[in-house]
Short mmCIF file of C-alpha atoms and ligand atoms in Angstrom, two decimals:
data_model
loop_
_atom_site.label_atom_id
_atom_site.label_comp_id
_atom_site.label_asym_id
_atom_site.label_seq_id
_atom_site.Cartn_x
_atom_site.Cartn_y
_atom_site.Cartn_z
CA MET A 1 118.48 168.06 69.01
CA ARG A 2 118.91 165.40 66.08
CA ALA A 3 116.21 164.27 64.34
CA SER A 4 117.48 160.64 63.70
CA ASP A 5 117.68 160.66 67.27
CA LEU A 6 113.78 161.64 67.73
CA ILE A 7 112.94 159.42 64.67
CA LEU A 8 114.82 156.79 67.21
CA LYS A 9 112.57 157.20 70.05
CA LYS A 10 109.06 157.46 68.28
CA ARG A 11 110.21 154.34 66.84
CA ARG A 12 110.94 152.93 70.31
CA GLY A 13 107.48 153.92 71.83
CA GLY A 14 108.81 157.63 73.82
CA GLU A 15 106.67 160.56 74.27
CA LEU A 16 107.86 163.34 73.02
CA THR A 17 108.35 166.28 74.39
CA ARG A 18 106.95 169.59 73.38
CA GLU A 19 110.06 171.03 72.12
CA GLU A 20 110.80 167.88 69.93
CA ILE A 21 107.97 168.41 68.15
CA ASN A 22 108.27 171.26 67.41
CA PHE A 23 112.44 171.24 66.55
CA LEU A 24 110.58 168.25 64.28
CA VAL A 25 107.48 170.26 62.31
CA SER A 26 110.16 173.65 62.25
CA GLY A 27 112.77 171.97 60.69
CA TYR A 28 110.71 170.62 58.54
CA VAL A 29 108.82 173.22 57.68
CA SER A 30 112.67 175.72 56.96
CA GLY A 31 114.33 172.78 54.84
CA SER A 32 116.59 171.53 57.23
CA ILE A 33 114.50 168.24 57.93
CA PRO A 34 114.33 166.36 54.63
CA ASP A 35 112.29 164.36 53.37
CA TYR A 36 113.26 161.16 54.34
CA GLN A 37 114.13 161.66 58.36
CA MET A 38 109.72 163.21 57.85
CA ALA A 39 108.82 159.29 55.85
CA ALA A 40 110.50 158.39 59.05
CA PHE A 41 108.66 159.28 61.29
CA ALA A 42 105.81 159.60 60.48
CA MET A 43 106.08 155.30 59.25
CA ALA A 44 106.94 155.84 63.25
CA VAL A 45 104.70 157.43 64.56
CA TYR A 46 101.79 155.26 62.36
CA PHE A 47 102.64 152.44 64.35
CA ARG A 48 103.12 153.96 68.15
CA GLY A 49 101.07 156.13 67.87
CA MET A 50 101.05 159.45 69.48
CA THR A 51 99.34 160.36 73.21
CA GLY A 52 96.56 163.10 73.59
CA ARG A 53 99.55 165.60 74.87
CA GLU A 54 101.46 164.87 71.68
CA THR A 55 99.63 165.24 69.50
CA LEU A 56 97.73 168.69 70.29
CA ASP A 57 101.35 169.66 70.65
CA LEU A 58 102.03 168.50 67.54
CA THR A 59 97.90 170.31 66.10
CA LEU A 60 99.33 173.53 67.95
CA ALA A 61 103.36 173.23 65.48
CA MET A 62 101.55 172.81 62.26
CA LYS A 63 98.45 175.91 62.90
CA GLY A 64 102.29 178.14 64.07
CA SER A 65 103.85 177.26 60.78
CA GLY A 66 102.30 180.13 58.76
CA ASP A 67 99.30 182.87 58.80
CA THR A 68 96.69 182.58 61.29
CA VAL A 69 92.98 183.93 60.74
CA SER A 70 91.86 186.68 63.04
CA LEU A 71 87.87 187.18 63.11
CA HIS A 72 87.47 188.95 65.97
CA GLN A 73 86.51 192.20 63.66
CA ILE A 74 83.51 190.15 63.23
CA PRO A 75 80.67 190.68 66.18
CA GLY A 76 79.53 187.50 68.18
CA ILE A 77 80.65 183.33 68.25
CA LYS A 78 82.36 182.29 65.27
CA VAL A 79 81.00 178.41 64.59
CA ASP A 80 83.07 176.89 62.03
CA LYS A 81 82.40 173.17 60.20
CA HIS A 82 83.88 170.28 58.61
CA SER A 83 83.67 167.29 56.89
CA THR A 84 85.86 164.39 56.63
CA GLY A 85 85.25 163.58 53.03
CA GLY A 86 82.50 163.05 52.15
CA VAL A 87 80.86 161.05 48.49
CA GLY A 88 78.09 163.99 47.04
CA ASP A 89 78.77 165.88 50.40
CA THR A 90 76.40 169.07 49.51
CA THR A 91 76.16 170.38 53.42
CA THR A 92 78.17 172.83 53.58
CA LEU A 93 76.44 175.28 50.16
CA ILE A 94 72.84 174.18 52.42
CA ILE A 95 74.21 175.09 56.01
CA ALA A 96 76.41 178.22 54.97
CA PRO A 97 73.05 180.40 54.05
CA LEU A 98 70.69 178.55 57.15
CA VAL A 99 73.12 179.49 59.76
CA ALA A 100 73.66 182.46 58.91
CA ALA A 101 70.19 183.34 58.31
CA ALA A 102 69.70 181.90 61.99
CA GLY A 103 71.64 185.11 62.92
CA VAL A 104 75.46 182.54 63.55
CA PRO A 105 78.26 185.10 61.84
CA VAL A 106 79.91 181.69 59.46
CA ALA A 107 82.91 183.53 57.87
CA LYS A 108 83.73 179.39 55.74
CA MET A 109 87.48 178.61 53.85
CA THR A 110 86.73 175.72 52.03
CA GLY A 111 89.28 173.72 49.53
CA ARG A 112 88.63 172.09 46.05
CA GLY A 113 88.00 168.88 45.33
CA LEU A 114 91.17 166.39 45.14
CA GLY A 115 90.75 162.29 44.60
CA HIS A 116 86.99 160.99 44.81
CA THR A 117 85.18 164.01 46.80
CA GLY A 118 84.51 166.98 45.78
CA GLY A 119 85.04 170.51 47.11
CA THR A 120 82.66 173.93 47.97
CA LEU A 121 83.97 175.60 45.68
CA ASP A 122 84.96 173.90 42.35
CA LYS A 123 80.67 174.08 43.83
CA LEU A 124 80.18 177.47 43.60
CA GLU A 125 81.84 178.42 40.59
CA THR A 126 79.70 177.65 38.53
CA ILE A 127 77.08 179.73 39.45
CA PRO A 128 77.83 182.70 36.73
CA GLY A 129 79.96 184.80 38.09
CA PHE A 130 80.42 183.56 41.78
CA ASN A 131 83.97 184.98 43.07
CA THR A 132 85.57 182.49 45.35
CA ASN A 133 89.04 184.32 45.44
CA LEU A 134 88.49 187.42 48.48
CA SER A 135 91.10 188.28 50.51
CA VAL A 136 90.52 188.17 54.16
CA ALA A 137 89.94 191.39 54.57
CA LYS A 138 87.29 191.46 52.36
CA MET A 139 85.83 187.94 53.73
CA ILE A 140 85.49 190.23 57.32
CA ARG A 141 83.98 192.65 56.22
CA ALA A 142 80.32 190.51 53.94
CA VAL A 143 79.88 188.71 57.08
CA ARG A 144 79.78 191.85 58.83
CA GLU A 145 77.16 193.13 56.24
CA HIS A 146 75.14 189.85 55.09
CA GLY A 147 76.55 187.12 58.11
CA VAL A 148 77.71 184.42 55.63
CA ALA A 149 80.95 184.69 52.59
CA VAL A 150 82.16 181.27 51.21
CA VAL A 151 85.46 181.52 50.02
CA GLY A 152 88.64 179.75 49.09
CA GLN A 153 91.44 179.53 51.36
CA THR A 154 94.51 182.64 51.14
CA GLY A 155 97.15 183.52 52.79
CA ASN A 156 99.92 180.57 54.25
CA LEU A 157 97.33 178.37 56.29
CA VAL A 158 99.96 175.90 57.91
CA PRO A 159 102.27 175.26 54.74
CA ALA A 160 103.17 171.94 57.68
CA ASP A 161 100.32 170.47 57.20
CA LYS A 162 100.88 171.09 52.69
CA LYS A 163 104.17 169.57 52.38
CA LEU A 164 103.51 166.51 55.14
CA TYR A 165 100.16 165.81 53.49
CA ALA A 166 102.07 165.54 50.03
CA LEU A 167 104.33 163.41 51.73
CA ARG A 168 102.05 161.18 53.08
CA ASP A 169 99.82 160.40 50.49
CA VAL A 170 103.34 158.88 48.67
CA THR A 171 104.61 157.22 52.09
CA ALA A 172 101.44 154.66 52.76
CA THR A 173 101.11 156.60 56.09
CA VAL A 174 97.86 159.09 55.17
CA ASP A 175 95.23 156.66 58.38
CA SER A 176 97.48 157.69 61.14
CA LEU A 177 95.14 158.46 63.26
CA PRO A 178 97.28 161.71 64.90
CA LEU A 179 98.04 162.56 61.31
CA ILE A 180 94.94 162.54 60.53
CA ALA A 181 93.56 164.91 63.48
CA SER A 182 96.14 167.62 63.71
CA SER A 183 96.50 168.33 60.21
CA ILE A 184 92.81 168.95 59.48
CA MET A 185 92.05 170.37 63.42
CA SER A 186 95.43 172.39 62.55
CA LYS A 187 93.41 173.69 59.32
CA LYS A 188 90.60 174.70 61.17
CA LEU A 189 92.10 176.04 64.60
CA ALA A 190 94.00 178.47 61.36
CA ALA A 191 90.88 179.84 60.08
CA GLY A 192 89.91 181.62 62.86
CA ALA A 193 86.48 180.55 64.43
CA ASP A 194 85.68 180.16 68.20
CA ALA A 195 84.10 176.70 68.14
CA LEU A 196 83.78 173.67 65.90
CA VAL A 197 80.83 171.24 64.17
CA LEU A 198 82.58 168.19 62.98
CA ASP A 199 81.04 166.22 60.99
CA VAL A 200 83.06 161.98 60.57
CA LYS A 201 81.31 159.76 57.94
CA THR A 202 82.92 156.32 58.13
CA GLY A 203 82.25 153.55 56.32
CA ASP A 204 83.23 153.18 52.58
CA GLY A 205 84.26 156.07 50.86
CA ALA A 206 85.34 157.83 54.64
CA PHE A 207 88.82 157.54 55.12
CA LEU A 208 88.31 155.57 57.88
CA LYS A 209 86.24 152.90 57.44
CA ASP A 210 85.06 151.04 60.53
CA LEU A 211 82.82 152.88 63.40
CA GLU A 212 85.41 152.69 66.27
CA GLU A 213 88.26 153.78 64.45
CA ALA A 214 85.77 156.95 63.22
CA PHE A 215 84.72 157.53 66.94
CA GLU A 216 88.52 157.19 67.58
CA LEU A 217 88.92 159.95 65.39
CA ALA A 218 85.72 162.34 66.71
CA ARG A 219 87.24 161.32 70.10
CA THR A 220 90.82 162.55 68.89
CA MET A 221 89.72 165.76 67.41
CA VAL A 222 87.93 167.24 70.04
CA GLU A 223 90.59 166.86 73.00
CA ILE A 224 92.36 168.94 70.61
CA GLY A 225 90.18 171.63 70.19
CA THR A 226 88.78 171.25 73.73
CA GLY A 227 92.48 171.73 75.00
CA ALA A 228 92.92 174.57 72.27
CA GLY A 229 90.22 176.46 73.68
CA ARG A 230 87.18 176.10 71.32
CA GLU A 231 85.40 174.28 71.79
CA THR A 232 84.51 171.29 69.74
CA VAL A 233 81.55 168.64 68.97
CA ALA A 234 81.58 165.97 66.74
CA VAL A 235 78.60 164.45 64.66
CA ILE A 236 79.00 159.64 63.97
CA THR A 237 77.71 160.35 60.08
CA GLY A 238 77.51 156.93 58.32
CA MET A 239 78.86 156.28 54.39
CA ASP A 240 76.82 153.30 53.25
CA GLN A 241 76.10 156.03 50.55
CA PRO A 242 76.74 159.17 49.32
CA LEU A 243 74.65 162.00 50.56
CA GLY A 244 71.72 163.32 48.22
CA LYS A 245 70.78 162.16 44.85
CA ALA A 246 73.34 164.67 43.22
CA ILE A 247 77.61 164.31 42.89
CA GLY A 248 79.08 166.87 40.59
CA ASN A 249 79.89 170.65 40.58
CA ALA A 250 76.41 172.16 39.32
CA LEU A 251 74.40 169.37 39.64
CA GLU A 252 75.10 169.55 43.70
CA VAL A 253 74.54 173.77 44.12
CA GLU A 254 71.24 172.53 42.52
CA GLU A 255 70.45 169.89 44.97
CA ALA A 256 71.88 171.96 47.87
CA ILE A 257 69.09 175.53 46.53
CA LEU A 258 66.43 172.22 45.34
CA THR A 259 66.84 171.84 49.55
CA LEU A 260 66.68 175.08 50.47
CA GLN A 261 63.10 175.18 48.87
CA GLY A 262 62.22 172.71 51.53
CA LYS A 263 61.89 169.75 48.16
CA GLY A 264 65.71 168.36 48.72
CA PRO A 265 66.76 164.56 48.92
CA ALA A 266 65.45 164.10 53.22
CA ASP A 267 69.19 162.26 54.10
CA LEU A 268 70.83 165.11 53.12
CA GLU A 269 68.63 167.47 55.26
CA GLU A 270 68.31 165.75 58.04
CA LEU A 271 72.24 166.03 58.00
CA CYS A 272 71.95 169.47 57.67
CA LEU A 273 69.18 170.65 60.43
CA VAL A 274 71.29 168.45 62.85
CA LEU A 275 74.46 169.54 62.27
CA GLY A 276 73.33 173.39 62.00
CA GLY A 277 71.73 172.81 65.56
CA TYR A 278 74.88 172.08 66.73
CA MET A 279 76.03 175.17 65.02
CA LEU A 280 72.99 176.51 66.67
CA HIS A 281 73.71 175.37 70.04
CA LEU A 282 77.82 176.57 70.33
CA ALA A 283 77.16 180.09 69.03
CA ARG A 284 74.87 179.74 72.23
CA LYS A 285 71.69 181.12 70.19
CA VAL A 286 70.00 177.91 71.47
CA SER A 287 69.47 175.15 74.87
CA GLY A 288 70.39 172.59 72.75
CA PRO A 289 71.34 170.91 69.35
CA GLU A 290 67.47 169.82 69.56
CA GLU A 291 66.22 173.05 70.34
CA GLY A 292 68.54 174.11 67.47
CA ARG A 293 67.51 172.02 64.81
CA GLU A 294 63.94 172.56 65.35
CA LYS A 295 64.57 176.22 64.55
CA LEU A 296 66.12 175.29 61.44
CA LYS A 297 63.52 173.62 59.88
CA GLN A 298 61.78 176.61 61.28
CA ILE A 299 63.98 178.69 59.10
CA LEU A 300 63.94 176.41 56.42
CA ALA A 301 60.29 175.94 55.53
CA GLY A 302 59.37 180.02 55.94
CA GLY A 303 62.33 180.30 52.94
CA ALA A 304 65.12 181.94 54.39
CA GLY A 305 67.93 180.27 54.18
CA LEU A 306 67.48 180.22 50.58
CA GLN A 307 67.20 184.93 50.82
CA LYS A 308 70.03 183.80 52.70
CA PHE A 309 72.19 182.38 49.63
CA LYS A 310 70.72 184.56 46.87
CA GLU A 311 72.38 187.28 49.47
CA LEU A 312 75.30 185.23 49.58
CA ILE A 313 75.37 184.62 46.24
CA LEU A 314 75.11 188.52 45.21
CA SER A 315 77.10 189.56 47.99
CA GLN A 316 80.42 187.44 45.83
CA GLN A 317 79.77 188.59 42.29
CA GLY A 318 77.08 185.85 41.36
CA ASP A 319 73.90 185.65 39.91
CA PRO A 320 71.32 185.69 42.63
CA LYS A 321 69.01 183.99 39.26
CA VAL A 322 70.25 181.38 39.07
CA VAL A 323 68.00 180.43 42.53
CA ASP A 324 65.30 181.12 40.57
CA ASP A 325 66.17 179.21 37.87
CA LEU A 326 67.97 176.63 37.82
CA SER A 327 68.36 176.14 33.80
CA LEU A 328 71.32 178.69 33.82
CA LEU A 329 73.24 176.39 35.73
CA PRO A 330 76.23 174.99 33.89
CA ARG A 331 74.19 171.94 31.56
CA ALA A 332 75.24 168.24 30.17
CA LYS A 333 75.38 167.48 26.35
CA VAL A 334 75.49 164.44 27.40
CA ARG A 335 72.94 161.87 29.86
CA VAL A 336 73.32 158.40 30.06
CA PRO A 337 71.16 156.29 32.17
CA VAL A 338 72.97 153.07 33.68
CA LYS A 339 70.34 149.99 33.88
CA ALA A 340 70.17 147.34 37.30
CA ALA A 341 71.94 143.70 35.46
CA ALA A 342 69.10 142.06 37.90
CA GLY A 343 65.86 143.47 40.54
CA GLY A 344 65.41 143.45 43.99
CA TYR A 345 66.47 145.95 46.94
CA VAL A 346 69.43 148.24 47.29
CA HIS A 347 71.36 146.94 50.19
CA ALA A 348 74.36 150.05 50.39
CA ILE A 349 76.09 152.50 47.03
CA LYS A 350 79.65 151.57 46.80
CA ALA A 351 80.49 155.58 47.64
CA GLU A 352 83.78 156.07 46.73
CA ALA A 353 83.30 153.66 43.57
CA ILE A 354 80.71 156.76 42.35
CA GLY A 355 83.06 159.00 43.45
CA ARG A 356 86.09 158.19 40.94
CA ALA A 357 82.62 157.27 38.01
CA ALA A 358 81.96 160.69 38.32
CA VAL A 359 85.50 161.79 38.55
CA TRP A 360 85.98 159.75 35.16
CA LEU A 361 82.86 161.17 33.87
CA GLY A 362 85.03 164.90 34.49
CA ALA A 363 84.00 166.15 37.94
CA GLY A 364 86.98 165.80 39.75
CA ARG A 365 90.39 166.39 39.76
CA GLU A 366 92.79 163.07 39.13
CA THR A 367 95.71 165.52 39.84
CA LYS A 368 95.96 169.73 41.67
CA GLU A 369 96.61 171.23 38.49
CA SER A 370 93.10 169.15 35.78
CA ALA A 371 90.41 171.43 34.85
CA VAL A 372 87.09 170.20 36.05
CA ASP A 373 84.01 170.02 34.32
CA PRO A 374 81.94 171.90 36.25
CA ALA A 375 78.04 170.43 34.20
CA ALA A 376 79.73 166.48 34.99
CA GLY A 377 78.13 164.55 37.70
CA ILE A 378 75.37 161.40 37.79
CA ILE A 379 72.20 161.42 39.21
CA LEU A 380 70.70 158.53 42.30
CA SER A 381 67.55 156.98 41.02
CA ARG A 382 67.82 154.64 43.55
CA LYS A 383 68.49 155.10 47.27
CA VAL A 384 70.15 152.45 50.03
CA GLY A 385 66.39 151.04 50.79
CA GLY A 386 65.13 151.22 47.06
CA ARG A 387 63.63 148.98 45.05
CA VAL A 388 64.82 147.96 41.58
CA SER A 389 63.60 146.07 38.71
CA ARG A 390 65.97 144.85 36.22
CA GLY A 391 67.02 146.84 33.51
CA GLU A 392 65.28 150.06 35.43
CA VAL A 393 67.47 152.98 35.96
CA LEU A 394 70.20 153.67 38.32
CA ALA A 395 71.92 156.87 38.16
CA VAL A 396 72.00 158.74 34.93
CA MET A 397 75.64 160.00 33.72
CA HIS A 398 76.07 164.09 33.74
CA THR A 399 79.25 164.53 30.35
CA SER A 400 80.36 165.89 27.28
CA ALA A 401 81.86 163.24 26.62
CA PRO A 402 80.86 161.58 23.71
CA PRO A 403 78.43 157.72 24.53
CA GLY A 404 79.65 154.68 23.21
CA THR A 405 83.46 156.22 24.62
CA PRO A 406 86.09 153.62 27.12
CA GLU A 407 85.79 156.50 29.68
CA LEU A 408 82.05 156.44 30.33
CA GLU A 409 81.45 152.70 29.37
CA ALA A 410 83.46 152.44 32.19
CA ALA A 411 82.50 155.31 34.53
CA GLY A 412 78.70 152.78 33.71
CA ARG A 413 80.06 149.79 34.56
CA MET A 414 81.75 151.34 37.95
CA ILE A 415 78.16 153.15 38.84
CA ARG A 416 76.25 149.58 38.27
CA GLU A 417 79.12 147.49 40.69
CA ALA A 418 78.82 150.22 43.15
CA PHE A 419 75.33 149.41 43.76
CA ALA A 420 74.69 145.81 46.07
CA ILE A 421 70.66 144.42 45.48
CA LYS A 422 69.96 141.47 46.68
CA SER A 423 67.01 139.71 46.79
CA GLU A 424 65.79 140.01 50.38
CA PRO A 425 64.47 143.45 50.44
CA ALA A 426 67.36 146.33 52.74
CA GLU A 427 66.22 148.50 55.94
CA LYS A 428 67.40 152.30 54.99
CA ALA A 429 70.97 152.69 56.34
CA PRO A 430 71.83 155.02 59.36
CA LEU A 431 72.19 158.83 59.08
CA ILE A 432 73.91 159.72 62.23
CA LEU A 433 75.43 157.06 64.08
CA GLY A 434 76.01 158.71 67.24
CA TYR A 435 78.35 162.13 68.39
CA VAL A 436 81.16 163.12 70.70
CA ASP A 437 81.59 166.55 72.52
CA ARG A 438 83.71 167.30 76.11
CA CYS A 439 81.76 165.41 78.36
CA GLY A 440 81.32 161.59 76.68
CA TRP A 441 80.43 159.83 73.90
CA LYS A 442 76.75 158.37 73.01
CA ARG A 443 76.25 155.60 69.87
CA TYR A 444 72.44 155.85 68.72
N1 LIG B 501 92.29 165.08 55.76
C1 LIG B 501 92.43 166.15 56.32
O1 LIG B 501 93.20 167.71 55.66
N2 LIG B 501 94.07 165.87 56.07
C2 LIG B 501 93.71 164.22 56.57
O2 LIG B 501 95.14 164.07 57.53
C3 LIG B 501 92.92 163.87 56.02
C4 LIG B 501 91.92 163.77 55.77
CA1 LIG B 502 74.68 165.38 46.82
#
């Protein structure tokens, strides 16, 4: 087999066999196929697409390129959750303890933030002492004892994706449906859960801005999960604004705690209940996602989710007192309001711009090596549907940059421009747009 023949075959719209796909992936990881051939192949896939069978085979080849985690020492059905690149998406911090409190084991492997999206690890590490660096054996022990663990990716999981994603990033081949689906699903399959709930974002700030494309991505990922023997459900959710009010690491931990106390923003709470409801359903704890949602609502109201979050913090060497005393979290010294230049109703808040502004303030990484300021971020004072007068506060910037610096000015401008304010009243942005499972799909 020769890589150049396979590139040509795909360029002409042909369907590659499993052996051909395995040859490309293993050759790329071992170094016998160079970057320039893989880049040409990725571009051919971008234009020609892949069949469902090819996409599944690509996913399985990538999954098999490194270590895989086995969770079979944890009794019960293990359900994982994944969100495709949200801004201010605090859901994992809330869903993991909530679902664990309902008796479903949660063994969560998660990543750091890159670009305009935040990472769960960076958020958890703002809790004094919290250790995300657990071996797989320790993670499994923690889940057996406490029902929940949230850890950084360990071992050599899916090296094919690390290499291919970096290549796609610089060759204009990130936004290819089969390449996104296989990238996400290979990592989820390698992490070992029995079933999966996917939160596929659409709108500004998401990888795929278009609703049709989001459904197509959801269908592709559900097909891969099902084909790989893991029950998979996808929920399509809107990103016409950041989720909740907080964007930034410690600010989002605070928001998660408030939500577990029943005092969180409505959209964030609702999304957690819906996604968690599907997780309970896939874990066979309830007879349907709606019943799962109701069960979690009761658990939330009774405070068991908050109690489980404390237990999770304690089991990973963090200081559980933060739950009762939010001032133990890192706090920004500088707080600068961003005010509305004109009055009206908020129709949209561009999530990607808000995410980029948060990076300017120090909350995110420009490159993999940059350090994050745990206290930096943004608190939105207004959400879509809200009314604002000229000069009123739209958002508050939290940073350690002294007032008046160019970064702060730039972030303030970005935030102001991210708000679409018009004179006519705005409807609240719909949050749940549809779902896809192995039997079909539904649009709300
Ligand atoms: N997230 C991933 O992990 N991979 C992609 O290709 C896109 C988003
Ligand atoms: Ca948030």
